[in-house]
Coordinates of C-alpha atoms and ligand atoms in Angstrom, one line a residue:
X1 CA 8.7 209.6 -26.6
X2 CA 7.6 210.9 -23.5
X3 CA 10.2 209.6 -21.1
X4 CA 13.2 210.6 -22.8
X5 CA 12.6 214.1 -23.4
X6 CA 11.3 214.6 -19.6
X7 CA 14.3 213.7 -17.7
X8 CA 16.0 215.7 -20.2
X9 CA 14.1 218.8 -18.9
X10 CA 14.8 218.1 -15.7
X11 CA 13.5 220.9 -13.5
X12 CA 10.6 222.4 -13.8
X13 CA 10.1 226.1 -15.3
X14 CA 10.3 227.8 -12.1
X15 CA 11.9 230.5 -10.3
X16 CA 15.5 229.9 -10.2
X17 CA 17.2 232.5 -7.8
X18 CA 14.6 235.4 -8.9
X19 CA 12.4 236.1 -6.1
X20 CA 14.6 237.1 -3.3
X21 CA 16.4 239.5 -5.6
X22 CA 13.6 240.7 -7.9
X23 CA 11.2 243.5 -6.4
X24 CA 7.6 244.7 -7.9
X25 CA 7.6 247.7 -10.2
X26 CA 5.0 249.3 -7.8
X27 CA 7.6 249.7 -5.0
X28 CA 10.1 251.1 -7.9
X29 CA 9.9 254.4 -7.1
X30 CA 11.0 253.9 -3.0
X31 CA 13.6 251.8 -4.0
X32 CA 15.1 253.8 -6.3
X33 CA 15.4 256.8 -3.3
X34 CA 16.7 254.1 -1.1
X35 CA 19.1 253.4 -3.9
X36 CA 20.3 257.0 -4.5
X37 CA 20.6 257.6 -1.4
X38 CA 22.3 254.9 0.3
X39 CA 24.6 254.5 -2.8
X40 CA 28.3 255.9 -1.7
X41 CA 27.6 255.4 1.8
X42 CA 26.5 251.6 2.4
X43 CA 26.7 250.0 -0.8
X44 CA 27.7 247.0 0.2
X45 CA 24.7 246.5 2.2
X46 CA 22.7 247.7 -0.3
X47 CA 21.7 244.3 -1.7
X48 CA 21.1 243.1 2.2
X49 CA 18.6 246.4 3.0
X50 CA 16.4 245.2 -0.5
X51 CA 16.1 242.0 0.3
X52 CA 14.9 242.9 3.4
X53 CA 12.2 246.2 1.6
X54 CA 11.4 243.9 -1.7
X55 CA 8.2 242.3 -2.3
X56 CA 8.6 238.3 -2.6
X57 CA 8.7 238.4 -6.9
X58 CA 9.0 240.1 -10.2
X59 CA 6.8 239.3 -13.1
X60 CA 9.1 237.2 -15.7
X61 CA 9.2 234.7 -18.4
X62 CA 9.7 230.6 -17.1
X63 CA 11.3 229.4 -20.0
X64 CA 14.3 227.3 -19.3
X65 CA 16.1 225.6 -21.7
X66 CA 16.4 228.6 -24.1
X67 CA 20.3 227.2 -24.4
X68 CA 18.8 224.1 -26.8
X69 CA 16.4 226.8 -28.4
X70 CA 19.6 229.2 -29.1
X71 CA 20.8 225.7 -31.0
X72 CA 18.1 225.2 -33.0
X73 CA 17.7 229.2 -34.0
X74 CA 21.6 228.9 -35.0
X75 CA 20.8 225.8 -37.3
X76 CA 17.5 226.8 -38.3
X77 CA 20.1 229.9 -39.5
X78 CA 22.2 228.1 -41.4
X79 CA 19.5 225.8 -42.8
X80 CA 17.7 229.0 -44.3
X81 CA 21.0 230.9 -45.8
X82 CA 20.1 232.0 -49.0
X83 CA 16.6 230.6 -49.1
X84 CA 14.5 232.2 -50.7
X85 CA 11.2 232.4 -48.4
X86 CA 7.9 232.0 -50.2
X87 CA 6.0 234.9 -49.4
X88 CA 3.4 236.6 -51.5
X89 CA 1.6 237.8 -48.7
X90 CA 0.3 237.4 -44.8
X91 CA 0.9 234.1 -43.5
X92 CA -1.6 232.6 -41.4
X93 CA -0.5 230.7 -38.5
X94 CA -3.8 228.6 -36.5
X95 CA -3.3 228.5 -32.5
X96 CA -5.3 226.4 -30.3
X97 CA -6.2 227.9 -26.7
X98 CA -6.4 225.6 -24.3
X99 CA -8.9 227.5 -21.9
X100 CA -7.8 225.1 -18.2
X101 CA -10.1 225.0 -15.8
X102 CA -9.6 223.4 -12.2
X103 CA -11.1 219.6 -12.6
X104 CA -14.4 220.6 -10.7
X105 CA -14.6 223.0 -14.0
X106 CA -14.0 226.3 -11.8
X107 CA -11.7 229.1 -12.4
X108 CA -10.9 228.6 -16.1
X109 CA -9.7 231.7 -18.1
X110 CA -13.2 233.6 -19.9
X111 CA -13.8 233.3 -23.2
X112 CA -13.9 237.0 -23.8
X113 CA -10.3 237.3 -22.7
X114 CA -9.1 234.8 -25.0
X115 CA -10.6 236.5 -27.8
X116 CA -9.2 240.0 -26.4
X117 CA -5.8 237.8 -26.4
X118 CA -6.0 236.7 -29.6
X119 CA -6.9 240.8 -30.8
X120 CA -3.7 241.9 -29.3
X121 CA -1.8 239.2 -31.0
X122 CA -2.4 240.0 -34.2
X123 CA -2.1 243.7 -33.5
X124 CA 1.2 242.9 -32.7
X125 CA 2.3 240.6 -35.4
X126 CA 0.1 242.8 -37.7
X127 CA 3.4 244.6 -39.4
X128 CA 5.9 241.3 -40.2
X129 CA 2.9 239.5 -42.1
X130 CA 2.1 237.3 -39.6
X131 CA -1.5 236.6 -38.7
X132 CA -2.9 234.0 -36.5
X133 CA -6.1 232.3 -36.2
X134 CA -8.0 230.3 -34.2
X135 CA -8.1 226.8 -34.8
X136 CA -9.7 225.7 -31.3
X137 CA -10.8 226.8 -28.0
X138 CA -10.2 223.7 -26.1
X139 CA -12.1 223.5 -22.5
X140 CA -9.9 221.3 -20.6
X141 CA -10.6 220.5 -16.6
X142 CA -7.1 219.5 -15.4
X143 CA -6.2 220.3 -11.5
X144 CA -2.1 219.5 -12.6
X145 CA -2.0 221.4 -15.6
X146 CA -3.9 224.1 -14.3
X147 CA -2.1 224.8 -11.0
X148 CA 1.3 222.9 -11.8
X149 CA 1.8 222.4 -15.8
X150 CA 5.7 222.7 -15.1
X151 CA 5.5 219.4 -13.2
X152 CA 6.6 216.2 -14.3
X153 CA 2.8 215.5 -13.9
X154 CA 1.9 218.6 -15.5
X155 CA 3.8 218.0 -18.4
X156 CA 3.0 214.6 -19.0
X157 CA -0.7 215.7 -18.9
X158 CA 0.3 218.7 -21.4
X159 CA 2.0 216.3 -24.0
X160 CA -1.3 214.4 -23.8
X161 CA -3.2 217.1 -25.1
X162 CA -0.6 218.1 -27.7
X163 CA -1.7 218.2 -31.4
X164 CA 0.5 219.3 -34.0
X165 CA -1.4 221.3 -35.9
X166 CA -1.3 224.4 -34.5
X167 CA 0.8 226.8 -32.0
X168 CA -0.7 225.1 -28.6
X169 CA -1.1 227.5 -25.7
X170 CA -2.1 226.3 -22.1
X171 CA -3.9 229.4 -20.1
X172 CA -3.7 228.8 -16.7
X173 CA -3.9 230.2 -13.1
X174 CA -0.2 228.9 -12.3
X175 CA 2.5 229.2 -14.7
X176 CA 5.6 227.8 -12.6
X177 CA 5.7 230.0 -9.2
X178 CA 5.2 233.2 -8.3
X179 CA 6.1 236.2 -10.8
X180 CA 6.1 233.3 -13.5
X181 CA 3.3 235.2 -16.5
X182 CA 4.3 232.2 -18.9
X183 CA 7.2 230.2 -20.6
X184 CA 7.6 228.6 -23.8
X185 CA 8.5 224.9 -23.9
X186 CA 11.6 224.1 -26.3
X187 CA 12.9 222.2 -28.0
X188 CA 10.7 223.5 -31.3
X189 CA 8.9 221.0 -34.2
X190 CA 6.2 218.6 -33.7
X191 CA 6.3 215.3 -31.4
X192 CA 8.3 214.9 -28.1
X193 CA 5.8 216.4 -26.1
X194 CA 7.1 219.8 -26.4
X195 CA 6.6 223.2 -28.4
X196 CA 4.1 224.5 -26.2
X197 CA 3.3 227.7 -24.4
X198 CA 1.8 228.1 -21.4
X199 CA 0.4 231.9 -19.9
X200 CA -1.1 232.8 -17.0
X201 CA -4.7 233.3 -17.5
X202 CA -4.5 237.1 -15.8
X203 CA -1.6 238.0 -18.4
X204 CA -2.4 236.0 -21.7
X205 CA -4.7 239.5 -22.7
X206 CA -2.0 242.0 -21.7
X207 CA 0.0 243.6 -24.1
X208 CA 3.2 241.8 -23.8
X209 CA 3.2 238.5 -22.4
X210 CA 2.1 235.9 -25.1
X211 CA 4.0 238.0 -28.0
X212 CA 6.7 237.8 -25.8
X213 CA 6.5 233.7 -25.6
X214 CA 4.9 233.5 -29.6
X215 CA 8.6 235.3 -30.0
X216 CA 10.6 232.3 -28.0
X217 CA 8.2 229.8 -29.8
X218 CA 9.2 231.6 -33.6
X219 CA 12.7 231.4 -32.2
X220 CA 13.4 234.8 -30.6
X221 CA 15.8 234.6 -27.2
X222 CA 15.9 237.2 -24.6
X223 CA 17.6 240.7 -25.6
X224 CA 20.0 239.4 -22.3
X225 CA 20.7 235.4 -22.5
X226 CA 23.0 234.5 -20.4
X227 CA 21.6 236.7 -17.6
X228 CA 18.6 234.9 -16.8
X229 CA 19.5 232.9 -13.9
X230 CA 21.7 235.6 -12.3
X231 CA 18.9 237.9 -11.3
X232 CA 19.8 240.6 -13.2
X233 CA 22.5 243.2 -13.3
X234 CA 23.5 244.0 -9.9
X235 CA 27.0 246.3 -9.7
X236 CA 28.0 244.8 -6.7
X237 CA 27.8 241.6 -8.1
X238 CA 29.1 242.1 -11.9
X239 CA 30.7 245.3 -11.6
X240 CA 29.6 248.2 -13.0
X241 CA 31.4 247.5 -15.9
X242 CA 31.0 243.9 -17.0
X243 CA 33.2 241.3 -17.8
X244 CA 33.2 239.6 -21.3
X245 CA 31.0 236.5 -20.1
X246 CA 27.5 236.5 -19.4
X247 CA 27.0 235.3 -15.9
X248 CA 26.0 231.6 -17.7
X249 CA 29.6 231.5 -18.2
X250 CA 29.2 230.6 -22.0
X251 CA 27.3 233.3 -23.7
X252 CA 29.0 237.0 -24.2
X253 CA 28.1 239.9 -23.3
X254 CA 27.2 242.3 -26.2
X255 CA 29.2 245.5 -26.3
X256 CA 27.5 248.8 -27.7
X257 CA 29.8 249.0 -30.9
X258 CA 28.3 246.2 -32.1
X259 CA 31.4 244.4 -32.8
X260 CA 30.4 241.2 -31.4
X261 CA 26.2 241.4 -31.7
X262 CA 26.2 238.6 -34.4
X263 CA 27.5 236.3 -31.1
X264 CA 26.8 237.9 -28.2
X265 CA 23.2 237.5 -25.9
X266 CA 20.6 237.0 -28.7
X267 CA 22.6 237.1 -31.6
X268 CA 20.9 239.9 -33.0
X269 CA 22.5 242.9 -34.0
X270 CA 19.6 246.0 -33.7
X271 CA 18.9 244.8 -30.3
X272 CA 21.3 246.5 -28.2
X273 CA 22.9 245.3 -24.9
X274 CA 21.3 244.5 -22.3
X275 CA 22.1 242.6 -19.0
X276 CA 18.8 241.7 -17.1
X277 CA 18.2 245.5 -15.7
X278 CA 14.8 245.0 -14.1
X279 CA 16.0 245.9 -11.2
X280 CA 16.7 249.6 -12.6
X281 CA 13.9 250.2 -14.7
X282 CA 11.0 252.5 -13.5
X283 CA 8.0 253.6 -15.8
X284 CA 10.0 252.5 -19.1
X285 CA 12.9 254.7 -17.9
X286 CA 16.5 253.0 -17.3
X287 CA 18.8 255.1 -14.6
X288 CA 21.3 251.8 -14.3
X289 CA 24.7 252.9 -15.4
X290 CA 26.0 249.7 -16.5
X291 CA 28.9 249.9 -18.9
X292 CA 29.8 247.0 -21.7
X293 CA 33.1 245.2 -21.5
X294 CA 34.7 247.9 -23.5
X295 CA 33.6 250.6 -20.2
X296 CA 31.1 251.7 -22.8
X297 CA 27.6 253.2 -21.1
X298 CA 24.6 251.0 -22.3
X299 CA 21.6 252.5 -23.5
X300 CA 19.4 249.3 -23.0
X301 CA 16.3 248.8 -25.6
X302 CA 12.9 249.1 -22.8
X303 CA 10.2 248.7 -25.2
X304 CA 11.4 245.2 -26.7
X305 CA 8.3 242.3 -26.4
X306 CA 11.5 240.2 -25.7
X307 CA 12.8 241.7 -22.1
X308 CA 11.5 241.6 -18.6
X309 CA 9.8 245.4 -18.7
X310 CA 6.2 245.5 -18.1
X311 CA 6.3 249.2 -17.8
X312 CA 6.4 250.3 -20.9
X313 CA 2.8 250.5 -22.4
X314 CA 3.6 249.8 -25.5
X315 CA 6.1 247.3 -26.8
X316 CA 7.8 246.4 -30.2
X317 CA 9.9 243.6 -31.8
X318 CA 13.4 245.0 -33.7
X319 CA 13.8 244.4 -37.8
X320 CA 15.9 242.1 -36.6
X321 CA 14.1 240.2 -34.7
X322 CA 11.0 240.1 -37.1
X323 CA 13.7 238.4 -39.6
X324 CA 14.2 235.7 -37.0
X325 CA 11.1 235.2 -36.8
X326 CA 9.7 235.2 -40.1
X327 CA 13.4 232.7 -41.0
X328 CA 12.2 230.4 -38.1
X329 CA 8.6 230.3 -39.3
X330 CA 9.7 229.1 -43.0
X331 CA 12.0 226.3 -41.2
X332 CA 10.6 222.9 -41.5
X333 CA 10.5 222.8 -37.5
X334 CA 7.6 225.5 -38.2
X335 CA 5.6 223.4 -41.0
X336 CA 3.3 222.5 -38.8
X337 CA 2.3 225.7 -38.3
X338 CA 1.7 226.9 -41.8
X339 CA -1.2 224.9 -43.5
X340 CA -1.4 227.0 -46.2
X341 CA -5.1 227.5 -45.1
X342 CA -6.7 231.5 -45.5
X343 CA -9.2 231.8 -42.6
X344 CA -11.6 234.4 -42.7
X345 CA -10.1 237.5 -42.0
X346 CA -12.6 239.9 -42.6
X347 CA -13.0 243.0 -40.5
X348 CA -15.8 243.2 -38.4
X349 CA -17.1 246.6 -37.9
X350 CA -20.7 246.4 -36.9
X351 CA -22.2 244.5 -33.4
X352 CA -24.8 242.6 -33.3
X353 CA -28.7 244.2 -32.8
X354 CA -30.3 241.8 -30.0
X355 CA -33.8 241.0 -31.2
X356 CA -35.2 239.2 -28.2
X357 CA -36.0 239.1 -25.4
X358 CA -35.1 243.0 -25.3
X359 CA -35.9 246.0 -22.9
X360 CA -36.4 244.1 -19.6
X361 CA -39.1 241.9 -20.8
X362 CA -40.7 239.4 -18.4
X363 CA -40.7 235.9 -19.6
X364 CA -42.7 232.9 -18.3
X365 CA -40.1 230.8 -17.2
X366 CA -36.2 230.7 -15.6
X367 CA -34.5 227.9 -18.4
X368 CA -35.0 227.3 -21.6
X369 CA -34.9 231.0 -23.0
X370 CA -33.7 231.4 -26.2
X371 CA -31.6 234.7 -27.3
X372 CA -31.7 235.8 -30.8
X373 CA -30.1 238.9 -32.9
X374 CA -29.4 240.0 -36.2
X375 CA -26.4 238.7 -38.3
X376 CA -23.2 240.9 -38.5
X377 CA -21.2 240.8 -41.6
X378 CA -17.8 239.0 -41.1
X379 CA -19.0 237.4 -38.7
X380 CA -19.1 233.0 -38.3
X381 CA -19.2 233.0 -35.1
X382 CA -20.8 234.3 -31.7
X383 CA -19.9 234.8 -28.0
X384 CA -22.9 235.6 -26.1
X385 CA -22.8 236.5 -21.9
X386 CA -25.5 237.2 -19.6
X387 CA -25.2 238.0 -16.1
X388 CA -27.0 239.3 -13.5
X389 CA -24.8 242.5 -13.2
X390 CA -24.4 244.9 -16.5
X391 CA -20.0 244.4 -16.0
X392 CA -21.0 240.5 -16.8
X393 CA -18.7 240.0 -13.8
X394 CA -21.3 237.5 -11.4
X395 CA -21.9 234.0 -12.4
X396 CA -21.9 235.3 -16.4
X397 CA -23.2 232.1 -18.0
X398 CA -21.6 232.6 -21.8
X399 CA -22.5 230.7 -25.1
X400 CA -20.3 230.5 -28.4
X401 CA -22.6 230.1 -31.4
X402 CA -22.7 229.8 -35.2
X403 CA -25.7 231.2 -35.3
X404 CA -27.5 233.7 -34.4
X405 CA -29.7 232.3 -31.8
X406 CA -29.1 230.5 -28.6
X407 CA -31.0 228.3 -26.2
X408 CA -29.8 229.1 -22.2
X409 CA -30.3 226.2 -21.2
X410 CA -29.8 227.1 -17.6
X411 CA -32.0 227.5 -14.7
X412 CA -31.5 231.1 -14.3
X413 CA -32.8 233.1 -10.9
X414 CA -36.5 233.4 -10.6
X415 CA -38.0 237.2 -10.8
X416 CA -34.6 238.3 -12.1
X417 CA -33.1 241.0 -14.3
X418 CA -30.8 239.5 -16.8
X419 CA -28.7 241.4 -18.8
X420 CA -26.8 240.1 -22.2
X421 CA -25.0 241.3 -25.1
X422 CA -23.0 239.3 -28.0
X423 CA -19.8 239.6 -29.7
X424 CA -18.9 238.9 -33.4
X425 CA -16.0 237.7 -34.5
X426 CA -14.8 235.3 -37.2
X427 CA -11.1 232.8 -36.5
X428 CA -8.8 235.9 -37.3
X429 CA -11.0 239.0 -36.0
X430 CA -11.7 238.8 -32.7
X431 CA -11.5 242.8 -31.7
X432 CA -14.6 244.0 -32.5
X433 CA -17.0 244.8 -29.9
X434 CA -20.1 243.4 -27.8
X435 CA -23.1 244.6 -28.5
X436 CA -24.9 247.0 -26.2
X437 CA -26.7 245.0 -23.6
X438 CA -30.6 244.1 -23.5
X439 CA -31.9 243.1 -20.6
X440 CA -35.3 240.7 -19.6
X441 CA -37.0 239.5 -16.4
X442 CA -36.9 235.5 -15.6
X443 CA -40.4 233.7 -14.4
X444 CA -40.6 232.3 -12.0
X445 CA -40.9 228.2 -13.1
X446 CA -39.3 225.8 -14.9
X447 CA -40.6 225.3 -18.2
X448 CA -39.2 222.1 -19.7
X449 CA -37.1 221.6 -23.1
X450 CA -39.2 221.9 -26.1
X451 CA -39.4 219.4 -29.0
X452 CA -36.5 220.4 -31.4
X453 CA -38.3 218.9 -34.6
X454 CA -41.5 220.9 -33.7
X455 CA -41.8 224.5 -35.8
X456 CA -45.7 225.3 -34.8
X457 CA -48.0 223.9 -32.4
X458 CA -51.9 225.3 -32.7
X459 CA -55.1 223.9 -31.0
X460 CA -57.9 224.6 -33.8
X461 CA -60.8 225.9 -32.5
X462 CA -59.5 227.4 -28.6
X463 CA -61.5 227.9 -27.2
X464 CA -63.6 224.8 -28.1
X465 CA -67.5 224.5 -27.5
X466 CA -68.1 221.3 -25.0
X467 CA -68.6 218.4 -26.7
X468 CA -67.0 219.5 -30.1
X469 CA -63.9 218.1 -31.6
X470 CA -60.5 220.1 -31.5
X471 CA -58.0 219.9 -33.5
X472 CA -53.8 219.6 -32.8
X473 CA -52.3 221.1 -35.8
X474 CA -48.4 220.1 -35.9
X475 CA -46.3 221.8 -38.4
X476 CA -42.6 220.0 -37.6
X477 CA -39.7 220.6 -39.5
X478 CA -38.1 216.9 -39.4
X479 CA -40.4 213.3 -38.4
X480 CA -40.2 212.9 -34.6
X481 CA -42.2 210.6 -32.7
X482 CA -44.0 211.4 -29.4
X483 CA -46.5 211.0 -26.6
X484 CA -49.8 212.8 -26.8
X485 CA -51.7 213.4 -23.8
X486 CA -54.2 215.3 -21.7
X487 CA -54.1 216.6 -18.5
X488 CA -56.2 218.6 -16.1
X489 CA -54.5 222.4 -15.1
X490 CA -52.8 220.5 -12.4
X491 CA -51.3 217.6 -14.3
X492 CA -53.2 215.3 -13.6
X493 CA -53.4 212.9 -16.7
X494 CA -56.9 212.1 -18.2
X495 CA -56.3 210.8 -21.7
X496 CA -53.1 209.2 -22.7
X497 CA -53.6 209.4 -26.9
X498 CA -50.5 207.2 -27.2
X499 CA -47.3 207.6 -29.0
X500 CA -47.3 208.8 -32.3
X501 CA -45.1 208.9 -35.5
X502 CA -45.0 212.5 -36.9
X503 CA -44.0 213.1 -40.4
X504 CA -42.0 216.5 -41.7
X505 CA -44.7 219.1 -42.6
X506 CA -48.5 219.6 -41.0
X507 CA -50.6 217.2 -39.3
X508 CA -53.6 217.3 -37.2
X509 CA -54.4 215.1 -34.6
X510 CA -57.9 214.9 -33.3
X511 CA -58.1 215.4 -29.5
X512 CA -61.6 213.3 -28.4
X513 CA -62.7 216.5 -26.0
X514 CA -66.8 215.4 -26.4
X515 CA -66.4 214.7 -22.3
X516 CA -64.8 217.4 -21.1
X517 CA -66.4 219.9 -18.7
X518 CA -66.0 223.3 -19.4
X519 CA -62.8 224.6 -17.9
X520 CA -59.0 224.7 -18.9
X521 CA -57.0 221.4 -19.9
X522 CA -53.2 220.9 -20.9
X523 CA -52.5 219.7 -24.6
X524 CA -49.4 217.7 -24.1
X525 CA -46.7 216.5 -26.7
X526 CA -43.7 214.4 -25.5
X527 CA -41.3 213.1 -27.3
X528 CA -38.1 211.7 -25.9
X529 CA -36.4 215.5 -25.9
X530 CA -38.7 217.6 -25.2
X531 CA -42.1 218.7 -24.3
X532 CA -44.5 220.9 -25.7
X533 CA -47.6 221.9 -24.4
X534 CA -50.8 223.8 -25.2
X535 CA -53.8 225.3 -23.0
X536 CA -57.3 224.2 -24.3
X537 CA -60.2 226.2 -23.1
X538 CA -63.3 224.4 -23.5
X539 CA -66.6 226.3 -23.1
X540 CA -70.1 225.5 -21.8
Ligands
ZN1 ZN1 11.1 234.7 -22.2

């Protein structure tokens, strides 16, 4: 399936003609007085002197192929007419983020973002019904796919990792060139190795980047098809009143009377005209004075998740729009992503109290150090960082847990101040806050893994009198086998006990210590996954 569909993609989602005409919203403001300015005198140079002042790229969205997406929107249209769609409530779509790391593991998006990603998601989606869950957070090392997924390699690799049970979203730290924050991957419905989304790993939390490509992937086209490859509106270039044909030279252009919305750029008819402005756009204000092929001034929509205006701190999806969308979802292209499955969704208000270790306690070793804190209602699951610096922004070693307790496995810096702090959240809630940090102070040395099975370990008496018997009292949850031994304060071994089968429940073992000189002796347990150990003072 494969092949096919990848020489029918043909190029990858990339930059078309965009960079050497697009310009950053930061040097808006400069341009703009170049603009004014210039305008009556030199305006056929114009074009020549901002090529020559314009940063290298604009943010915008990769897709291509949005003409076979227009198809299947226009059919999924007519396939819905009259349906009635079966909605008695919020319908719960399950994503899977792919969080891509280089191969070596490095540079992959944090987990803390994702969540933050999947918060504004549902913000957005909140008012159509729409909620979406996480199904999985897939750690994938993949040089291609993380710094070429628009490849042929890249997208051979993607289609690989493609399950169809869930929107699947690639973050990554390329998305297809420079200015590229993401693209969706049409054609829609399951198999082909398509209907994926892929967003840069620096945008994928922002307020209008994903909702912008979950809108492509629910069947939403740009408020100005047709325009995409041109660049955008230039005057010089399409007049400042334009023709009838988008500069695709098959879609129209949508006039401000509405007349022709139902067939014109999107289709949609409460999303006005609008021909690529980007390039006259500064802080969510339009001062383009395009008309419509009626000579019509066009007051362009800014705030739509759907354009190319990153300016606008807020952004919002038309009634329109959120019909599309909710059609397209209801379309058997779109079954895949309605299991008919009611994650939790309970609101988390509360974060967690940390319990231990707390209030820059020193703790004997560097590894091993378990983190615990109290439960918070809503919550199944747990993201735990800890870092040397409070902003969690050096090395932060994190943990996603179930529970509410975690082992750091890690060798962590010797003599150090750690800090940590854990955040709630349940498949559908993911806004609610860390917890304040704790901090604690590392030992110095290595202690090693403990026996998982083993709840208690006691030496009965300690100290001991020379020449008595001692006692190993063993209280173990599950039957583990292990080594028992004895060993001088420097390791040195002086009674191997042999191994021993260790049921559930308590057991003492008798430690022959009649021969001992007085002094301090090691109390060893091994089994295969750990090792516990005890210090037995015997006295003269
Ligand atoms: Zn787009």
């Amino acid at each position: 399936m494969g092949g096919g569909s990848f020489a029918a993609l043909g190029q990858s989602p990339g930059r078309g003609g965009f960079p050497q005409l697009g310009h950053s919203l930061f040097s808006m403001r400069s341009i703009m007085t170049r603009r004014l300015f210039f305008a009556f005198l030199v305006c056929l140079a114009l074009p020549a002197l901002l090529k020559a002042q314009q940063p290298e790229w604009v943010p915008f969205c990769g897709t291509k192929d949005l003409n076979l997406l227009r198809d299947q929107v226009r059919q999924a249209k007519a396939d819905m007419e009259g349906a009635l769609l079966p909605r008695g409530g919020i319908t719960y779509v399950p994503v899977r983020f792919f969080l891509v790391a280089k191969s070596d593991g490095s540079s992959r998006v944090s987990e803390k973002r994702v969540l933050d990603a999947m918060c504004v998601l549902n913000e957005n989606f909140a008012d159509m019904d729409i909620q979406f869950y996480i199904k999985q957070l897939k750690f994938l090392n993949h040089n291609t796919i993380y710094s070429n997924p628009g490849s042929t390699s890249g997208q051979f690799a993607i289609s690989n990792q493609l399950v169809y049970d869930a929107i699947n979203i690639f973050i990554t730290g390329d998305a297809g060139g420079q200015g590229v924050l993401g693209y969706y991957q049409p054609p829609a419905g399951p198999g082909g190795g398509t209907d994926y989304i892929v967003v840069l790993k620096n945008e994928v939390h922002k307020n209008k980047t994903l909702s912008h490509e979950v809108g492509h992937f629910l069947g939403l086209l740009h408020p100005f098809h047709g325009w995409e490859e041109s660049g955008g509106w230039d005057p010089n270039v399409h007049g400042m009143q334009v023709g009838f044909w988008a500069p695709d030279g098959q879609t129209r252009n949508e006039k401000m009377d509405g007349s022709n919305c139902n067939m014109a750029a999107d289709e949609i008819c409460d999303t006005p005209p609008d021909y690529l402005f980007w390039n006259f756009v500064s802080n969510c204000n339009y001062f383009g004075q395009a008309r419509d092929p009626d000579g019509v001034l066009v007051v362009p929509m800014l705030d739509n998740f759907m354009n190319y205006i990153f300016s606008c701190t807020q952004n919002q999806f038309t009634t329109g729009q959120k019909n599309v969308m909710t059609n397209f979802l209801f379309h058997p292209l779109r079954n895949y992503v309605r299991p008919n499955f009611t994650p939790n969704t309970q609101v988390i208000t509360q974060t967690p109290t940390l319990k231990s270790p707390v209030n820059g306690e020193t703790l004997p070793a560097r590894n091993n150090i378990k983190l615990e804190w109290e439960p918070v209602p809503g919550a199944d699951q747990y993201l735990v960082e800890l870092s040397i610096t409070v902003g969690y922004s050096v090395n932060p070693i994190t943990k996603i847990t179930s529970g509410t307790s975690v082992v750091i496995e890690e060798e962590l810096l010797p003599d150090r101040l750690y800090y940590w702090h854990v955040k709630p959240y349940n498949a559908s809630y993911t806004c609610a806050d860390f917890s304040p940090s704790e901090t604690f102070v590392t030992g110095s040395v290595l202690a090693s893994r403990e026996i998982e099975e083993v709840d208690g370990l006691t030496l009965l008496p300690n100290p001991v009198n020379q020449g008595a018997e001692a006692l190993l009292e063993v209280n173990a949850e599950a039957p583990f086998e292990a080594e028992l031994r004895l060993l001088d304060v420097n390791g040195r071994l002086l009674l191997d006990l042999g191994r021993r089968s260790l049921p559930a429940g308590t057991t003492l073992l008798p430690l022959p210590t009649g021969g001992l000189a007085p002094g301090m002796y090691l109390v060893v347990l091994q089994s295969d996954t750990g090792r516990n150990t005890r210090k037995l003072v015997v006295l003269p």
